[in-house]
Amino acid sequence: MEEIKDQEVFVNPYVIQMDKFASSLEHLSRTFLNMEKYKGTLSKEELDEMFEKVTDKVCTGCDWKRECLGDRRARTYQMMYEILCTAEEYGAELNIELKRRLKRQCQMAPRFLRESLELFENAKQILFWNHRMIQAREGYARQLTSFAKMIQYTTRELDAGIFQDDYLEKRIKAALKKEDMKLLFAVFYMTSQGRYEVHLTLKATKGRVVFAKDVAHLVGKCLGKSMIPRQGERLVVGEEYGTVACIEGAVFQTLQGVARIGKDCSQISGDTFLMKDLPGGKKGVALSDGMGSGEEAFRDSTMVVEMLEELLEAGFPADTALQLMNTALVIGREEVKFCTMDVCLFDLYQGSCEFVKAGACTTFIKKGEEVGTVKSTTLPIGVIQNIEIDKERMDLESGDFVIMVTDGVMDALPVGDQEEKMIEFIRNEESVNPKEFARNILGEVLKCSGEMPLDDMTIMVIGIWRI
């Protein structure tokens, strides 16, 4: 996400309100982060309190109480401290020498030991849950910060991009009127990449029904550009007022193909993939490999892919989306359940691709006879709270292919030569049909392994062509 200016003067009241909302979220996030920090050990005050509780329970009625808690108080305190230190390192089974010294020093040794260990376990549990609460609070704080920055970024982009053009509006209005359509109002927007968006609120008259693509064509004539309805827009304009968003047509298109096989040829695979048209002329392709295989891995990977789809459709950058998903997985579970995430975002206007990875296998890019790679050195999502995301951008040309694989594919190849072998298969593949391409590569991998699949395998091939 681009850097957001701290100080900026807005005129649009809606933009001002949204900026205030984002600032409130940032303030709440800072408040969470400035609260009590995690502590991994007991404080002196807590140890003193434990000592008082142990001695109150054990020493009452003991003939040596006055001496042990008087002149030899420091020695008794040290004894409890040694018990706690040993229990922390070795567990409840203390070494024989410490038990002997405890018996020589205390007539109530067994009970003193039992009470000390019990209080220590309770204190450890409190530390553990405090740590979990602090982790959750910090995770929510980071999510709030991400939301705030997204709101600020979008607000500034909208404020900078919306413009007024009375002459253009009159031209569009006149062109629509000739086709028996009435324009209520128009909003003109210029994206940060310099592309036009025109939002028209209009209706058809004289009982006509007009296709949205014809409306976009008329707008394109007025602008001198090729315009199309934005994905998800209404297909027709009728007698009721409705809004149609017209955007510049993309320069590139993609075609995708998938080949997959489950562990031991199972019908259920722990690998899940996503192919989605996204706002701004982008195509999102994602591949996730859940921990293990079978139904449980399938549920985990499906959950994260569906979560990713919603965040990308909402306009979140892929790396921010993965960070949010990681936080949700880490703070929402007792046990560690991780998923690799491999995301490719194709810009169909510029013919480029952004590779975003979290613990994913190498991605291969075929450019003619050459095969390049994009690698990841990060952990999967769901392992630790703060993870790094690998991100790389690459310009593509018409006829290039991007090949995404899961670790089951790479593990089936000879150890030490996995990448070289995969590059060889891809370089020798002559098919330009992505589905056939993927199937052929999977067939070569299975031939090379010479046995039943020991893990789920998925290969995705995405080809890009100029329209």
PDB file of N, CA and C in Angstrom, residues 255-259 275 433-436 438-439 459-463:
ATOM      1  N   LEU A 255      -6.220 -17.125 -19.346  1.00  0.00           N
ATOM      2  CA  LEU A 255      -6.913 -18.416 -19.362  1.00  0.00           C
ATOM      3  C   LEU A 255      -6.191 -19.320 -18.377  1.00  0.00           C
ATOM      4  N   GLN A 256      -6.948 -20.110 -17.624  1.00  0.00           N
ATOM      5  CA  GLN A 256      -6.378 -20.926 -16.562  1.00  0.00           C
ATOM      6  C   GLN A 256      -6.696 -22.399 -16.760  1.00  0.00           C
ATOM      7  N   GLY A 257      -5.817 -23.245 -16.274  1.00  0.00           N
ATOM      8  CA  GLY A 257      -6.047 -24.683 -16.279  1.00  0.00           C
ATOM      9  C   GLY A 257      -5.500 -25.297 -15.004  1.00  0.00           C
ATOM     10  N   VAL A 258      -6.187 -26.337 -14.502  1.00  0.00           N
ATOM     11  CA  VAL A 258      -5.798 -26.978 -13.241  1.00  0.00           C
ATOM     12  C   VAL A 258      -5.710 -28.484 -13.437  1.00  0.00           C
ATOM     13  N   ALA A 259      -4.681 -29.086 -12.861  1.00  0.00           N
ATOM     14  CA  ALA A 259      -4.566 -30.548 -12.804  1.00  0.00           C
ATOM     15  C   ALA A 259      -4.270 -30.910 -11.356  1.00  0.00           C
ATOM     16  N   MET A 275      -9.880 -18.635  -8.489  1.00  0.00           N
ATOM     17  CA  MET A 275      -9.714 -17.830  -9.701  1.00  0.00           C
ATOM     18  C   MET A 275     -10.825 -16.790  -9.680  1.00  0.00           C
ATOM     19  N   ASN A 433      -2.473 -24.654 -24.409  1.00  0.00           N
ATOM     20  CA  ASN A 433      -3.751 -24.773 -23.704  1.00  0.00           C
ATOM     21  C   ASN A 433      -3.429 -24.983 -22.212  1.00  0.00           C
ATOM     22  N   PRO A 434      -3.777 -24.010 -21.340  1.00  0.00           N
ATOM     23  CA  PRO A 434      -3.387 -24.103 -19.925  1.00  0.00           C
ATOM     24  C   PRO A 434      -3.825 -25.402 -19.248  1.00  0.00           C
ATOM     25  N   LYS A 435      -5.025 -25.894 -19.558  1.00  0.00           N
ATOM     26  CA  LYS A 435      -5.501 -27.125 -18.918  1.00  0.00           C
ATOM     27  C   LYS A 435      -4.662 -28.317 -19.355  1.00  0.00           C
ATOM     28  N   GLU A 436      -4.396 -28.399 -20.644  1.00  0.00           N
ATOM     29  CA  GLU A 436      -3.571 -29.487 -21.170  1.00  0.00           C
ATOM     30  C   GLU A 436      -2.140 -29.372 -20.657  1.00  0.00           C
ATOM     31  N   ALA A 438      -1.182 -28.104 -17.767  1.00  0.00           N
ATOM     32  CA  ALA A 438      -1.146 -28.559 -16.374  1.00  0.00           C
ATOM     33  C   ALA A 438      -1.202 -30.083 -16.285  1.00  0.00           C
ATOM     34  N   ARG A 439      -2.079 -30.694 -17.078  1.00  0.00           N
ATOM     35  CA  ARG A 439      -2.209 -32.157 -17.047  1.00  0.00           C
ATOM     36  C   ARG A 439      -0.920 -32.837 -17.489  1.00  0.00           C
ATOM     37  N   ILE A 459      -1.461 -28.546  -9.699  1.00  0.00           N
ATOM     38  CA  ILE A 459      -0.706 -27.689 -10.604  1.00  0.00           C
ATOM     39  C   ILE A 459      -1.686 -26.753 -11.288  1.00  0.00           C
ATOM     40  N   MET A 460      -1.399 -25.439 -11.225  1.00  0.00           N
ATOM     41  CA  MET A 460      -2.225 -24.434 -11.901  1.00  0.00           C
ATOM     42  C   MET A 460      -1.365 -23.736 -12.950  1.00  0.00           C
ATOM     43  N   VAL A 461      -1.912 -23.602 -14.140  1.00  0.00           N
ATOM     44  CA  VAL A 461      -1.216 -22.913 -15.228  1.00  0.00           C
ATOM     45  C   VAL A 461      -2.090 -21.747 -15.690  1.00  0.00           C
ATOM     46  N   ILE A 462      -1.514 -20.564 -15.714  1.00  0.00           N
ATOM     47  CA  ILE A 462      -2.244 -19.363 -16.151  1.00  0.00           C
ATOM     48  C   ILE A 462      -1.486 -18.749 -17.318  1.00  0.00           C
ATOM     49  N   GLY A 463      -2.158 -18.630 -18.441  1.00  0.00           N
ATOM     50  CA  GLY A 463      -1.564 -17.995 -19.616  1.00  0.00           C
ATOM     51  C   GLY A 463      -2.146 -16.601 -19.799  1.00  0.00           C
TER      52      GLY A 463
END
